Amino acid sequence: MDANKSIEQRIEELESLVYATKNVLSFDEASKFLSLSKSYLYKLTSAGLIPHYKPQGKMIYFEKNILEEWLRQNPVKTQAQISSEAQKYLLNRK
């Protein structure tokens, strides 16, 4: 182990490893996984803007793979992708 790493850095690395193996995340884990504040994540859940589960009506859980899909919604295309799509569109129009 690197002696220069702080205990906090080591804990963060271990948490990352735990998240990599878990399929279902608690509210706190999801907040850390998404790098969102708990208050903002709560706003997203109460507004129905992020997929979540409430098995007994109180505790909130998230499926990790669904959160990853949620993160990938609304991708922003590069200029190269936009140009390529425009060229394809113009070629197919003829």
C-alpha positions as a printed Julia matrix, in Angstrom:
94×3 Matrix{Float64}:
   0.0    0.0     0.0
   1.09   3.52   -0.69
   2.06   5.11    2.62
   1.33   8.59    1.26
  -2.39   7.97    0.77
  -4.68   9.36    3.41
  -7.18   7.2     5.19
  -9.99   9.08    3.41
  -8.51   8.22    0.0
  -8.25   4.56    0.99
 -11.85   4.53    2.2
 -13.03   6.12   -1.07
 -11.17   3.45   -3.06
 -12.75   0.7    -0.97
 -16.21   2.23   -1.39
 -15.68   2.29   -5.16
 -14.85  -1.4    -5.09
 -17.98  -2.14   -3.06
 -20.18  -0.19   -5.5
 -18.67  -2.15   -8.39
 -19.92  -5.42   -6.91
 -23.37  -4.33   -5.67
 -26.49  -4.42   -7.85
 -28.85  -2.6    -5.48
 -27.78   0.62   -3.78
 -29.2    2.34   -0.72
 -30.1    6.02   -0.86
 -26.74   7.06    0.64
 -24.79   4.75   -1.68
 -26.67   6.05   -4.72
 -25.94   9.63   -3.68
 -22.23   8.86   -3.56
 -22.31   6.72   -6.72
 -24.0    9.52   -8.69
 -21.99  12.29   -7.0
 -25.23  14.07   -6.12
 -26.15  15.7    -2.83
 -28.72  13.82   -0.79
 -31.14  16.74   -0.99
 -30.94  16.86   -4.79
 -31.35  13.09   -5.08
 -34.39  13.31   -2.8
 -35.87  16.0    -5.05
 -35.34  13.75   -8.07
 -37.06  10.81   -6.37
 -40.0   12.81   -5.05
 -40.55  14.36   -8.48
 -40.37  10.92  -10.13
 -37.42  11.97  -12.29
 -35.1    9.1   -11.37
 -36.02   5.4   -11.25
 -36.13   4.05   -7.72
 -37.8    1.48   -5.47
 -39.62   1.83   -2.15
 -40.31  -1.77   -1.1
 -41.95  -0.89    2.23
 -42.91   2.69    1.45
 -40.07   4.4     3.32
 -36.57   3.24    2.43
 -35.46   4.17   -1.09
 -33.3    1.84   -3.18
 -31.82   2.02   -6.65
 -30.67  -0.54   -9.21
 -27.12   0.31  -10.19
 -27.49  -0.63  -13.87
 -30.68   1.46  -14.18
 -28.88   4.43  -12.61
 -26.11   4.02  -15.18
 -28.72   4.03  -17.97
 -30.32   7.12  -16.41
 -26.93   8.87  -16.43
 -26.55   8.12  -20.13
 -29.84   9.72  -21.16
 -29.62  12.88  -23.23
 -26.12  12.43  -24.64
 -24.44  15.48  -26.11
 -23.05  14.78  -29.57
 -19.67  16.01  -30.73
 -19.36  18.32  -33.74
 -17.9   15.38  -35.7
 -20.96  13.22  -34.93
 -23.33  16.02  -35.95
 -21.44  16.59  -39.22
 -21.42  12.87  -39.98
 -25.18  12.58  -39.37
 -25.82  15.65  -41.53
 -23.79  14.16  -44.39
 -25.64  10.83  -44.11
 -28.96  12.64  -44.09
 -28.1   14.65  -47.2
 -26.85  11.55  -49.05
 -29.98   9.54  -48.19
 -32.29  12.39  -49.22
 -31.37  12.14  -52.88
